[in-house]
JSON list of C-alpha atoms and ligand atoms in Angstrom, two decimals:
[
{"chain": "N", "resi": 1, "resn": "UNK", "atom": "CA", "xyz": [-51.24, -70.45, 47.56]},
{"chain": "N", "resi": 2, "resn": "UNK", "atom": "CA", "xyz": [-50.55, -73.77, 45.87]},
{"chain": "N", "resi": 3, "resn": "UNK", "atom": "CA", "xyz": [-48.83, -72.06, 42.90]},
{"chain": "N", "resi": 4, "resn": "UNK", "atom": "CA", "xyz": [-46.71, -69.86, 45.22]},
{"chain": "N", "resi": 5, "resn": "UNK", "atom": "CA", "xyz": [-45.13, -72.60, 47.30]},
{"chain": "N", "resi": 6, "resn": "UNK", "atom": "CA", "xyz": [-44.05, -74.47, 44.05]},
{"chain": "N", "resi": 7, "resn": "UNK", "atom": "CA", "xyz": [-42.43, -71.16, 42.95]},
{"chain": "N", "resi": 8, "resn": "UNK", "atom": "CA", "xyz": [-40.56, -70.89, 46.30]},
{"chain": "N", "resi": 9, "resn": "UNK", "atom": "CA", "xyz": [-39.51, -74.39, 46.22]},
{"chain": "N", "resi": 10, "resn": "UNK", "atom": "CA", "xyz": [-37.82, -74.35, 42.82]},
{"chain": "N", "resi": 11, "resn": "UNK", "atom": "CA", "xyz": [-35.08, -71.73, 43.76]},
{"chain": "N", "resi": 12, "resn": "UNK", "atom": "CA", "xyz": [-34.18, -73.45, 47.09]},
{"chain": "N", "resi": 13, "resn": "UNK", "atom": "CA", "xyz": [-33.85, -76.74, 45.59]},
{"chain": "N", "resi": 14, "resn": "UNK", "atom": "CA", "xyz": [-31.40, -75.11, 42.98]},
{"chain": "N", "resi": 15, "resn": "UNK", "atom": "CA", "xyz": [-29.45, -73.63, 45.57]},
{"chain": "N", "resi": 16, "resn": "UNK", "atom": "CA", "xyz": [-29.03, -76.62, 47.47]},
{"chain": "N", "resi": 17, "resn": "UNK", "atom": "CA", "xyz": [-27.78, -78.64, 44.22]},
{"chain": "N", "resi": 18, "resn": "UNK", "atom": "CA", "xyz": [-25.13, -75.73, 43.52]},
{"chain": "N", "resi": 19, "resn": "UNK", "atom": "CA", "xyz": [-23.86, -76.16, 47.27]},
{"chain": "N", "resi": 20, "resn": "UNK", "atom": "CA", "xyz": [-23.66, -79.85, 46.87]},
{"chain": "N", "resi": 21, "resn": "UNK", "atom": "CA", "xyz": [-21.81, -79.53, 43.43]},
{"chain": "N", "resi": 22, "resn": "UNK", "atom": "CA", "xyz": [-19.29, -76.67, 44.49]},
{"chain": "N", "resi": 23, "resn": "UNK", "atom": "CA", "xyz": [-18.30, -78.00, 47.88]},
{"chain": "N", "resi": 24, "resn": "UNK", "atom": "CA", "xyz": [-15.09, -80.03, 47.71]},
{"chain": "N", "resi": 25, "resn": "UNK", "atom": "CA", "xyz": [-15.19, -83.32, 49.85]},
{"chain": "N", "resi": 26, "resn": "UNK", "atom": "CA", "xyz": [-12.92, -82.10, 52.60]},
{"chain": "N", "resi": 27, "resn": "UNK", "atom": "CA", "xyz": [-14.29, -78.39, 52.95]},
{"chain": "N", "resi": 28, "resn": "UNK", "atom": "CA", "xyz": [-16.58, -77.66, 55.75]},
{"chain": "N", "resi": 29, "resn": "UNK", "atom": "CA", "xyz": [-18.21, -74.29, 56.83]},
{"chain": "N", "resi": 30, "resn": "UNK", "atom": "CA", "xyz": [-16.02, -72.48, 59.18]},
{"chain": "N", "resi": 31, "resn": "UNK", "atom": "CA", "xyz": [-18.08, -69.30, 59.52]},
{"chain": "N", "resi": 32, "resn": "UNK", "atom": "CA", "xyz": [-17.35, -67.86, 62.66]},
{"chain": "N", "resi": 33, "resn": "UNK", "atom": "CA", "xyz": [-14.98, -65.68, 64.80]},
{"chain": "N", "resi": 34, "resn": "UNK", "atom": "CA", "xyz": [-11.43, -66.27, 65.69]},
{"chain": "N", "resi": 35, "resn": "UNK", "atom": "CA", "xyz": [-9.27, -64.36, 67.95]},
{"chain": "N", "resi": 36, "resn": "UNK", "atom": "CA", "xyz": [-5.82, -64.15, 69.35]},
{"chain": "N", "resi": 37, "resn": "UNK", "atom": "CA", "xyz": [-3.81, -62.38, 71.80]},
{"chain": "N", "resi": 38, "resn": "UNK", "atom": "CA", "xyz": [-0.63, -61.63, 69.94]},
{"chain": "N", "resi": 39, "resn": "UNK", "atom": "CA", "xyz": [2.81, -62.01, 71.90]},
{"chain": "N", "resi": 40, "resn": "UNK", "atom": "CA", "xyz": [6.14, -60.71, 71.41]},
{"chain": "N", "resi": 41, "resn": "UNK", "atom": "CA", "xyz": [8.67, -62.96, 69.55]},
{"chain": "N", "resi": 42, "resn": "UNK", "atom": "CA", "xyz": [12.40, -62.31, 69.89]},
{"chain": "N", "resi": 43, "resn": "UNK", "atom": "CA", "xyz": [11.87, -59.94, 72.72]},
{"chain": "N", "resi": 44, "resn": "UNK", "atom": "CA", "xyz": [10.39, -57.31, 70.11]},
{"chain": "N", "resi": 45, "resn": "UNK", "atom": "CA", "xyz": [8.32, -55.54, 73.04]},
{"chain": "N", "resi": 46, "resn": "UNK", "atom": "CA", "xyz": [5.34, -55.31, 70.86]},
{"chain": "N", "resi": 47, "resn": "UNK", "atom": "CA", "xyz": [1.93, -56.24, 71.81]},
{"chain": "N", "resi": 48, "resn": "UNK", "atom": "CA", "xyz": [-1.44, -56.93, 69.80]},
{"chain": "N", "resi": 49, "resn": "UNK", "atom": "CA", "xyz": [-4.63, -58.74, 69.15]},
{"chain": "N", "resi": 50, "resn": "UNK", "atom": "CA", "xyz": [-5.91, -60.32, 65.87]},
{"chain": "N", "resi": 51, "resn": "UNK", "atom": "CA", "xyz": [-9.70, -61.07, 64.97]},
{"chain": "N", "resi": 52, "resn": "UNK", "atom": "CA", "xyz": [-10.89, -62.98, 62.15]},
{"chain": "N", "resi": 53, "resn": "UNK", "atom": "CA", "xyz": [-14.64, -63.06, 61.02]},
{"chain": "N", "resi": 54, "resn": "UNK", "atom": "CA", "xyz": [-15.18, -65.60, 58.52]},
{"chain": "N", "resi": 55, "resn": "UNK", "atom": "CA", "xyz": [-18.51, -65.87, 56.48]},
{"chain": "N", "resi": 56, "resn": "UNK", "atom": "CA", "xyz": [-18.65, -68.28, 53.94]},
{"chain": "N", "resi": 57, "resn": "UNK", "atom": "CA", "xyz": [-15.55, -67.69, 51.77]},
{"chain": "N", "resi": 58, "resn": "UNK", "atom": "CA", "xyz": [-15.03, -64.08, 52.92]},
{"chain": "N", "resi": 59, "resn": "UNK", "atom": "CA", "xyz": [-13.19, -63.00, 55.89]},
{"chain": "N", "resi": 60, "resn": "UNK", "atom": "CA", "xyz": [-12.67, -59.70, 57.72]},
{"chain": "N", "resi": 61, "resn": "UNK", "atom": "CA", "xyz": [-9.25, -59.58, 59.43]},
{"chain": "N", "resi": 62, "resn": "UNK", "atom": "CA", "xyz": [-8.51, -57.10, 62.17]},
{"chain": "N", "resi": 63, "resn": "UNK", "atom": "CA", "xyz": [-4.98, -56.61, 63.53]},
{"chain": "N", "resi": 64, "resn": "UNK", "atom": "CA", "xyz": [-4.21, -54.04, 66.17]},
{"chain": "N", "resi": 65, "resn": "UNK", "atom": "CA", "xyz": [-0.62, -53.86, 67.41]},
{"chain": "N", "resi": 66, "resn": "UNK", "atom": "CA", "xyz": [1.86, -51.56, 68.87]},
{"chain": "N", "resi": 67, "resn": "UNK", "atom": "CA", "xyz": [5.39, -51.21, 70.07]},
{"chain": "N", "resi": 68, "resn": "UNK", "atom": "CA", "xyz": [6.79, -52.54, 66.82]},
{"chain": "N", "resi": 69, "resn": "UNK", "atom": "CA", "xyz": [10.00, -51.10, 65.11]},
{"chain": "N", "resi": 70, "resn": "UNK", "atom": "CA", "xyz": [9.11, -47.77, 63.65]},
{"chain": "N", "resi": 71, "resn": "UNK", "atom": "CA", "xyz": [11.63, -47.01, 61.12]},
{"chain": "N", "resi": 72, "resn": "UNK", "atom": "CA", "xyz": [13.78, -48.65, 58.64]},
{"chain": "N", "resi": 73, "resn": "UNK", "atom": "CA", "xyz": [16.34, -46.88, 56.52]},
{"chain": "N", "resi": 74, "resn": "UNK", "atom": "CA", "xyz": [14.72, -43.34, 57.32]},
{"chain": "N", "resi": 75, "resn": "UNK", "atom": "CA", "xyz": [11.21, -44.63, 56.17]},
{"chain": "N", "resi": 76, "resn": "UNK", "atom": "CA", "xyz": [8.28, -46.22, 58.19]},
{"chain": "N", "resi": 77, "resn": "UNK", "atom": "CA", "xyz": [9.20, -49.65, 58.96]},
{"chain": "N", "resi": 78, "resn": "UNK", "atom": "CA", "xyz": [7.13, -52.30, 56.88]},
{"chain": "N", "resi": 79, "resn": "UNK", "atom": "CA", "xyz": [5.95, -55.19, 58.74]},
{"chain": "N", "resi": 80, "resn": "UNK", "atom": "CA", "xyz": [4.78, -57.87, 56.76]},
{"chain": "N", "resi": 81, "resn": "UNK", "atom": "CA", "xyz": [2.08, -59.96, 58.34]},
{"chain": "N", "resi": 82, "resn": "UNK", "atom": "CA", "xyz": [0.48, -63.26, 57.48]},
{"chain": "N", "resi": 83, "resn": "UNK", "atom": "CA", "xyz": [-1.73, -66.13, 58.59]},
{"chain": "N", "resi": 84, "resn": "UNK", "atom": "CA", "xyz": [0.80, -69.10, 58.73]},
{"chain": "N", "resi": 85, "resn": "UNK", "atom": "CA", "xyz": [-0.73, -72.70, 58.46]},
{"chain": "N", "resi": 86, "resn": "UNK", "atom": "CA", "xyz": [0.00, -76.27, 57.99]},
{"chain": "N", "resi": 87, "resn": "UNK", "atom": "CA", "xyz": [1.89, -77.20, 61.12]},
{"chain": "N", "resi": 88, "resn": "UNK", "atom": "CA", "xyz": [1.51, -77.56, 64.82]},
{"chain": "N", "resi": 89, "resn": "UNK", "atom": "CA", "xyz": [-0.62, -74.03, 65.18]},
{"chain": "N", "resi": 90, "resn": "UNK", "atom": "CA", "xyz": [1.53, -72.64, 67.70]},
{"chain": "N", "resi": 91, "resn": "UNK", "atom": "CA", "xyz": [4.13, -69.93, 68.39]},
{"chain": "N", "resi": 92, "resn": "UNK", "atom": "CA", "xyz": [7.81, -71.04, 68.59]},
{"chain": "N", "resi": 93, "resn": "UNK", "atom": "CA", "xyz": [9.51, -71.19, 72.07]},
{"chain": "N", "resi": 94, "resn": "UNK", "atom": "CA", "xyz": [13.03, -70.05, 72.59]},
{"chain": "N", "resi": 95, "resn": "UNK", "atom": "CA", "xyz": [14.20, -73.64, 71.72]},
{"chain": "N", "resi": 96, "resn": "UNK", "atom": "CA", "xyz": [13.28, -72.96, 68.17]},
{"chain": "N", "resi": 97, "resn": "UNK", "atom": "CA", "xyz": [16.50, -71.02, 67.71]},
{"chain": "N", "resi": 98, "resn": "UNK", "atom": "CA", "xyz": [18.35, -74.14, 66.37]},
{"chain": "N", "resi": 99, "resn": "UNK", "atom": "CA", "xyz": [21.35, -72.22, 64.90]},
{"chain": "N", "resi": 100, "resn": "UNK", "atom": "CA", "xyz": [21.76, -70.64, 68.41]},
{"chain": "N", "resi": 101, "resn": "UNK", "atom": "CA", "xyz": [22.28, -66.95, 67.19]},
{"chain": "N", "resi": 102, "resn": "UNK", "atom": "CA", "xyz": [19.84, -65.64, 69.64]},
{"chain": "N", "resi": 103, "resn": "UNK", "atom": "CA", "xyz": [17.19, -64.82, 67.19]},
{"chain": "N", "resi": 104, "resn": "UNK", "atom": "CA", "xyz": [14.31, -67.03, 65.90]},
{"chain": "N", "resi": 105, "resn": "UNK", "atom": "CA", "xyz": [14.14, -66.69, 62.20]},
{"chain": "N", "resi": 106, "resn": "UNK", "atom": "CA", "xyz": [11.16, -67.12, 60.16]},
{"chain": "N", "resi": 107, "resn": "UNK", "atom": "CA", "xyz": [12.44, -70.27, 58.94]},
{"chain": "N", "resi": 108, "resn": "UNK", "atom": "CA", "xyz": [13.27, -71.55, 62.44]},
{"chain": "N", "resi": 109, "resn": "UNK", "atom": "CA", "xyz": [9.61, -70.88, 63.44]},
{"chain": "N", "resi": 110, "resn": "UNK", "atom": "CA", "xyz": [8.33, -72.93, 60.64]},
{"chain": "N", "resi": 111, "resn": "UNK", "atom": "CA", "xyz": [8.01, -76.30, 62.45]},
{"chain": "N", "resi": 112, "resn": "UNK", "atom": "CA", "xyz": [5.57, -74.32, 65.11]},
{"chain": "N", "resi": 113, "resn": "UNK", "atom": "CA", "xyz": [3.31, -72.23, 62.65]},
{"chain": "N", "resi": 114, "resn": "UNK", "atom": "CA", "xyz": [4.04, -73.65, 59.25]},
{"chain": "N", "resi": 115, "resn": "UNK", "atom": "CA", "xyz": [4.16, -71.86, 55.94]},
{"chain": "N", "resi": 116, "resn": "UNK", "atom": "CA", "xyz": [2.19, -68.69, 54.66]},
{"chain": "N", "resi": 117, "resn": "UNK", "atom": "CA", "xyz": [-1.41, -69.45, 54.13]},
{"chain": "N", "resi": 118, "resn": "UNK", "atom": "CA", "xyz": [-2.65, -65.68, 53.58]},
{"chain": "N", "resi": 119, "resn": "UNK", "atom": "CA", "xyz": [-0.63, -62.31, 53.28]},
{"chain": "N", "resi": 120, "resn": "UNK", "atom": "CA", "xyz": [-2.52, -59.68, 55.35]},
{"chain": "N", "resi": 121, "resn": "UNK", "atom": "CA", "xyz": [-1.49, -57.14, 52.70]},
{"chain": "N", "resi": 122, "resn": "UNK", "atom": "CA", "xyz": [-2.99, -53.56, 52.59]},
{"chain": "N", "resi": 123, "resn": "UNK", "atom": "CA", "xyz": [-5.67, -52.43, 50.34]},
{"chain": "N", "resi": 124, "resn": "UNK", "atom": "CA", "xyz": [-6.99, -54.09, 47.34]},
{"chain": "N", "resi": 125, "resn": "UNK", "atom": "CA", "xyz": [-3.68, -56.24, 46.89]},
{"chain": "N", "resi": 126, "resn": "UNK", "atom": "CA", "xyz": [-2.81, -59.90, 46.64]},
{"chain": "N", "resi": 127, "resn": "UNK", "atom": "CA", "xyz": [-3.67, -61.83, 49.74]},
{"chain": "N", "resi": 128, "resn": "UNK", "atom": "CA", "xyz": [-1.89, -64.98, 48.50]},
{"chain": "N", "resi": 129, "resn": "UNK", "atom": "CA", "xyz": [1.27, -66.67, 49.82]},
{"chain": "N", "resi": 130, "resn": "UNK", "atom": "CA", "xyz": [2.99, -65.26, 46.82]},
{"chain": "N", "resi": 131, "resn": "UNK", "atom": "CA", "xyz": [2.82, -61.60, 48.03]},
{"chain": "N", "resi": 132, "resn": "UNK", "atom": "CA", "xyz": [4.21, -62.79, 51.44]},
{"chain": "N", "resi": 133, "resn": "UNK", "atom": "CA", "xyz": [7.38, -60.60, 51.28]},
{"chain": "N", "resi": 134, "resn": "UNK", "atom": "CA", "xyz": [6.07, -57.70, 49.45]},
{"chain": "N", "resi": 135, "resn": "UNK", "atom": "CA", "xyz": [7.23, -54.79, 51.50]},
{"chain": "N", "resi": 136, "resn": "UNK", "atom": "CA", "xyz": [5.25, -52.10, 49.58]},
{"chain": "N", "resi": 137, "resn": "UNK", "atom": "CA", "xyz": [1.81, -53.69, 50.60]},
{"chain": "N", "resi": 138, "resn": "UNK", "atom": "CA", "xyz": [2.72, -54.27, 54.40]},
{"chain": "N", "resi": 139, "resn": "UNK", "atom": "CA", "xyz": [1.60, -52.09, 57.20]},
{"chain": "N", "resi": 140, "resn": "UNK", "atom": "CA", "xyz": [4.29, -49.95, 58.54]},
{"chain": "N", "resi": 141, "resn": "UNK", "atom": "CA", "xyz": [5.32, -47.85, 61.48]},
{"chain": "N", "resi": 142, "resn": "UNK", "atom": "CA", "xyz": [5.45, -48.83, 65.10]},
{"chain": "N", "resi": 143, "resn": "UNK", "atom": "CA", "xyz": [1.69, -49.00, 65.38]},
{"chain": "N", "resi": 144, "resn": "UNK", "atom": "CA", "xyz": [-0.64, -51.25, 63.03]},
{"chain": "N", "resi": 145, "resn": "UNK", "atom": "CA", "xyz": [-4.50, -50.67, 62.77]},
{"chain": "N", "resi": 146, "resn": "UNK", "atom": "CA", "xyz": [-5.43, -53.10, 59.97]},
{"chain": "N", "resi": 147, "resn": "UNK", "atom": "CA", "xyz": [-8.63, -54.09, 58.77]},
{"chain": "N", "resi": 148, "resn": "UNK", "atom": "CA", "xyz": [-9.57, -55.71, 55.52]},
{"chain": "N", "resi": 149, "resn": "UNK", "atom": "CA", "xyz": [-12.29, -57.88, 54.23]},
{"chain": "N", "resi": 150, "resn": "UNK", "atom": "CA", "xyz": [-11.41, -60.32, 51.28]},
{"chain": "N", "resi": 151, "resn": "UNK", "atom": "CA", "xyz": [-12.12, -63.88, 49.71]},
{"chain": "N", "resi": 152, "resn": "UNK", "atom": "CA", "xyz": [-9.92, -66.13, 51.96]},
{"chain": "N", "resi": 153, "resn": "UNK", "atom": "CA", "xyz": [-8.51, -69.30, 50.37]},
{"chain": "N", "resi": 154, "resn": "UNK", "atom": "CA", "xyz": [-10.01, -72.51, 51.51]},
{"chain": "N", "resi": 155, "resn": "UNK", "atom": "CA", "xyz": [-6.55, -73.72, 52.90]},
{"chain": "N", "resi": 156, "resn": "UNK", "atom": "CA", "xyz": [-6.50, -70.80, 55.49]},
{"chain": "N", "resi": 157, "resn": "UNK", "atom": "CA", "xyz": [-10.10, -71.30, 56.31]},
{"chain": "N", "resi": 158, "resn": "UNK", "atom": "CA", "xyz": [-9.59, -75.01, 56.89]},
{"chain": "N", "resi": 159, "resn": "UNK", "atom": "CA", "xyz": [-6.57, -74.33, 59.12]},
{"chain": "N", "resi": 160, "resn": "UNK", "atom": "CA", "xyz": [-8.69, -71.75, 61.25]},
{"chain": "N", "resi": 161, "resn": "UNK", "atom": "CA", "xyz": [-11.19, -74.54, 61.66]},
{"chain": "N", "resi": 162, "resn": "UNK", "atom": "CA", "xyz": [-8.57, -77.12, 62.70]},
{"chain": "N", "resi": 163, "resn": "UNK", "atom": "CA", "xyz": [-6.97, -74.68, 65.11]},
{"chain": "N", "resi": 164, "resn": "UNK", "atom": "CA", "xyz": [-3.62, -74.52, 63.19]},
{"chain": "N", "resi": 165, "resn": "UNK", "atom": "CA", "xyz": [-3.85, -70.94, 61.94]},
{"chain": "N", "resi": 166, "resn": "UNK", "atom": "CA", "xyz": [-1.35, -68.63, 63.42]},
{"chain": "N", "resi": 167, "resn": "UNK", "atom": "CA", "xyz": [-0.95, -64.81, 62.92]},
{"chain": "N", "resi": 168, "resn": "UNK", "atom": "CA", "xyz": [2.85, -63.78, 62.59]},
{"chain": "N", "resi": 169, "resn": "UNK", "atom": "CA", "xyz": [3.84, -60.14, 62.23]},
{"chain": "N", "resi": 170, "resn": "UNK", "atom": "CA", "xyz": [7.41, -59.65, 61.11]},
{"chain": "N", "resi": 171, "resn": "UNK", "atom": "CA", "xyz": [10.40, -56.97, 61.35]},
{"chain": "N", "resi": 172, "resn": "UNK", "atom": "CA", "xyz": [12.52, -56.58, 64.11]},
{"chain": "N", "resi": 173, "resn": "UNK", "atom": "CA", "xyz": [14.40, -53.29, 65.12]},
{"chain": "N", "resi": 174, "resn": "UNK", "atom": "CA", "xyz": [18.08, -54.60, 64.77]},
{"chain": "N", "resi": 175, "resn": "UNK", "atom": "CA", "xyz": [19.21, -52.16, 67.37]},
{"chain": "N", "resi": 176, "resn": "UNK", "atom": "CA", "xyz": [17.48, -54.15, 70.11]},
{"chain": "N", "resi": 177, "resn": "UNK", "atom": "CA", "xyz": [18.64, -57.53, 68.64]},
{"chain": "N", "resi": 178, "resn": "UNK", "atom": "CA", "xyz": [21.81, -59.76, 68.97]},
{"chain": "N", "resi": 179, "resn": "UNK", "atom": "CA", "xyz": [24.72, -59.07, 66.48]},
{"chain": "N", "resi": 180, "resn": "UNK", "atom": "CA", "xyz": [23.44, -61.75, 64.26]},
{"chain": "N", "resi": 181, "resn": "UNK", "atom": "CA", "xyz": [20.42, -59.69, 63.45]},
{"chain": "N", "resi": 182, "resn": "UNK", "atom": "CA", "xyz": [22.42, -57.74, 60.61]},
{"chain": "N", "resi": 183, "resn": "UNK", "atom": "CA", "xyz": [23.47, -60.90, 58.90]},
{"chain": "N", "resi": 184, "resn": "UNK", "atom": "CA", "xyz": [21.57, -61.64, 55.74]},
{"chain": "N", "resi": 185, "resn": "UNK", "atom": "CA", "xyz": [17.94, -62.76, 56.13]},
{"chain": "N", "resi": 186, "resn": "UNK", "atom": "CA", "xyz": [17.10, -66.42, 55.76]},
{"chain": "N", "resi": 187, "resn": "UNK", "atom": "CA", "xyz": [14.13, -65.30, 53.36]},
{"chain": "N", "resi": 188, "resn": "UNK", "atom": "CA", "xyz": [15.59, -62.19, 51.54]},
{"chain": "N", "resi": 189, "resn": "UNK", "atom": "CA", "xyz": [19.31, -62.08, 51.49]},
{"chain": "N", "resi": 190, "resn": "UNK", "atom": "CA", "xyz": [19.34, -58.46, 50.51]},
{"chain": "N", "resi": 191, "resn": "UNK", "atom": "CA", "xyz": [17.70, -57.77, 53.89]},
{"chain": "N", "resi": 192, "resn": "UNK", "atom": "CA", "xyz": [19.15, -58.11, 57.33]},
{"chain": "N", "resi": 193, "resn": "UNK", "atom": "CA", "xyz": [17.86, -61.00, 59.28]},
{"chain": "N", "resi": 194, "resn": "UNK", "atom": "CA", "xyz": [15.99, -58.63, 61.85]},
{"chain": "N", "resi": 195, "resn": "UNK", "atom": "CA", "xyz": [13.89, -57.22, 58.78]},
{"chain": "N", "resi": 196, "resn": "UNK", "atom": "CA", "xyz": [12.17, -60.42, 58.09]},
{"chain": "N", "resi": 197, "resn": "UNK", "atom": "CA", "xyz": [12.19, -62.35, 61.63]},
{"chain": "N", "resi": 198, "resn": "UNK", "atom": "CA", "xyz": [8.88, -62.61, 63.68]},
{"chain": "N", "resi": 199, "resn": "UNK", "atom": "CA", "xyz": [8.12, -59.87, 66.18]},
{"chain": "N", "resi": 200, "resn": "UNK", "atom": "CA", "xyz": [4.65, -60.89, 67.14]},
{"chain": "N", "resi": 201, "resn": "UNK", "atom": "CA", "xyz": [2.93, -64.25, 67.24]},
{"chain": "N", "resi": 202, "resn": "UNK", "atom": "CA", "xyz": [-0.62, -65.52, 68.21]},
{"chain": "N", "resi": 203, "resn": "UNK", "atom": "CA", "xyz": [-2.44, -68.98, 67.47]},
{"chain": "N", "resi": 204, "resn": "UNK", "atom": "CA", "xyz": [-5.98, -68.32, 66.57]},
{"chain": "N", "resi": 205, "resn": "UNK", "atom": "CA", "xyz": [-8.78, -69.97, 68.39]},
{"chain": "N", "resi": 206, "resn": "UNK", "atom": "CA", "xyz": [-12.60, -69.71, 68.14]},
{"chain": "N", "resi": 207, "resn": "UNK", "atom": "CA", "xyz": [-13.65, -66.49, 69.93]},
{"chain": "N", "resi": 208, "resn": "UNK", "atom": "CA", "xyz": [-15.84, -67.26, 72.83]},
{"chain": "N", "resi": 209, "resn": "UNK", "atom": "CA", "xyz": [-19.42, -66.77, 72.08]},
{"chain": "N", "resi": 210, "resn": "UNK", "atom": "CA", "xyz": [-20.80, -63.21, 72.82]},
{"chain": "N", "resi": 211, "resn": "UNK", "atom": "CA", "xyz": [-17.43, -61.88, 72.14]},
{"chain": "N", "resi": 212, "resn": "UNK", "atom": "CA", "xyz": [-13.88, -61.74, 73.71]},
{"chain": "N", "resi": 213, "resn": "UNK", "atom": "CA", "xyz": [-14.70, -58.84, 75.91]},
{"chain": "N", "resi": 214, "resn": "UNK", "atom": "CA", "xyz": [-17.67, -60.14, 78.26]},
{"chain": "N", "resi": 215, "resn": "UNK", "atom": "CA", "xyz": [-17.90, -56.86, 79.84]},
{"chain": "N", "resi": 216, "resn": "UNK", "atom": "CA", "xyz": [-18.72, -54.79, 76.71]},
{"chain": "N", "resi": 217, "resn": "UNK", "atom": "CA", "xyz": [-22.05, -52.97, 76.52]},
{"chain": "N", "resi": 218, "resn": "UNK", "atom": "CA", "xyz": [-24.17, -52.04, 73.47]},
{"chain": "N", "resi": 219, "resn": "UNK", "atom": "CA", "xyz": [-22.56, -48.38, 73.88]},
{"chain": "N", "resi": 220, "resn": "UNK", "atom": "CA", "xyz": [-18.99, -49.62, 73.91]},
{"chain": "N", "resi": 221, "resn": "UNK", "atom": "CA", "xyz": [-19.51, -51.68, 70.95]},
{"chain": "N", "resi": 222, "resn": "UNK", "atom": "CA", "xyz": [-20.61, -48.57, 68.93]},
{"chain": "N", "resi": 223, "resn": "UNK", "atom": "CA", "xyz": [-17.24, -46.89, 69.97]},
{"chain": "N", "resi": 224, "resn": "UNK", "atom": "CA", "xyz": [-15.51, -50.13, 68.83]},
{"chain": "N", "resi": 225, "resn": "UNK", "atom": "CA", "xyz": [-16.94, -49.97, 65.50]},
{"chain": "N", "resi": 226, "resn": "UNK", "atom": "CA", "xyz": [-16.07, -46.24, 65.14]},
{"chain": "N", "resi": 227, "resn": "UNK", "atom": "CA", "xyz": [-12.34, -47.21, 66.10]},
{"chain": "N", "resi": 228, "resn": "UNK", "atom": "CA", "xyz": [-12.29, -49.94, 63.41]},
{"chain": "N", "resi": 229, "resn": "UNK", "atom": "CA", "xyz": [-13.58, -47.46, 60.79]},
{"chain": "N", "resi": 230, "resn": "UNK", "atom": "CA", "xyz": [-10.72, -44.95, 61.85]},
{"chain": "N", "resi": 231, "resn": "UNK", "atom": "CA", "xyz": [-8.29, -47.71, 61.72]},
{"chain": "N", "resi": 232, "resn": "UNK", "atom": "CA", "xyz": [-9.32, -48.30, 58.09]},
{"chain": "N", "resi": 233, "resn": "UNK", "atom": "CA", "xyz": [-8.75, -44.82, 57.21]},
{"chain": "N", "resi": 234, "resn": "UNK", "atom": "CA", "xyz": [-5.30, -45.05, 58.96]},
{"chain": "N", "resi": 235, "resn": "UNK", "atom": "CA", "xyz": [-4.12, -48.04, 56.92]},
{"chain": "N", "resi": 236, "resn": "UNK", "atom": "CA", "xyz": [-5.32, -46.08, 53.63]},
{"chain": "N", "resi": 237, "resn": "UNK", "atom": "CA", "xyz": [-2.95, -43.16, 55.04]},
{"chain": "N", "resi": 238, "resn": "UNK", "atom": "CA", "xyz": [-0.09, -45.64, 55.67]},
{"chain": "N", "resi": 239, "resn": "UNK", "atom": "CA", "xyz": [-0.46, -47.26, 52.38]},
{"chain": "N", "resi": 240, "resn": "UNK", "atom": "CA", "xyz": [-0.41, -43.88, 50.46]},
{"chain": "N", "resi": 241, "resn": "UNK", "atom": "CA", "xyz": [2.69, -42.90, 52.51]},
{"chain": "N", "resi": 242, "resn": "UNK", "atom": "CA", "xyz": [4.55, -45.99, 51.45]},
{"chain": "N", "resi": 243, "resn": "UNK", "atom": "CA", "xyz": [3.79, -45.09, 47.92]},
{"chain": "N", "resi": 244, "resn": "UNK", "atom": "CA", "xyz": [4.91, -41.58, 48.29]},
{"chain": "N", "resi": 245, "resn": "UNK", "atom": "CA", "xyz": [8.26, -42.77, 49.81]},
{"chain": "N", "resi": 246, "resn": "UNK", "atom": "CA", "xyz": [8.69, -45.17, 46.69]},
{"chain": "N", "resi": 247, "resn": "UNK", "atom": "CA", "xyz": [7.66, -42.40, 44.35]},
{"chain": "N", "resi": 248, "resn": "UNK", "atom": "CA", "xyz": [10.25, -40.18, 45.82]},
{"chain": "N", "resi": 249, "resn": "UNK", "atom": "CA", "xyz": [12.76, -42.61, 45.70]},
{"chain": "N", "resi": 250, "resn": "UNK", "atom": "CA", "xyz": [12.21, -43.34, 42.34]},
{"chain": "N", "resi": 251, "resn": "UNK", "atom": "CA", "xyz": [12.38, -39.66, 41.14]},
{"chain": "N", "resi": 252, "resn": "UNK", "atom": "CA", "xyz": [15.67, -39.14, 43.19]},
{"chain": "N", "resi": 253, "resn": "UNK", "atom": "CA", "xyz": [17.45, -42.20, 41.65]},
{"chain": "B", "resi": 1, "resn": "CU", "atom": "CU1", "xyz": [4.88, -64.69, 58.12]}
]
């Protein structure tokens, strides 16, 4: 017995030392569940919800949304989506439209929700801010069923803990927007302003203990898990669709 306890003690001590060495001074454990009701921006007519489960430095992000712009240039409309961080941790109000063109651009929303902390790209692709405007890795179409598990950078995890992380889904139907929507985008001048402006926004907060839906039973939880799995498959299909469109375009030209 004595020998066994010594053997057990050694690895535990070792793990503790690694944790102390690896943890930066300001880092804290933000393991937990975060949730947001996504609300429309720019009268997009879209609705949605976001869940983020953080476990150590890994995170599972689920976004379900509907009512988004469906098509752009004859193809499924790409909706870049991010976790914005580093500002007030809120969604912009109408007063954020400082140039008065009737559209809250991504830049005009910046003082409310900050810069991109994480890009919610599809598949095994770059989740960093650098990939933020890559339309090829964005979910597309009027409905988003997104679920990804990936290593989340500490800036975004710290923002979640601080209550300053905000989910933003971009891309408006220019037909539903004021005239200025066809002006060059503040982010990508080759695209119209509508293409990059926010359509959905939600500030992330700690999910209530026991889940958001207090009425769920064990049975309906099982259904929810099945729906999430189906959502993952749908994301793969959407992703494949984007590549097919791109390949066809490349072949045509
Ligand atoms: Cu964004």
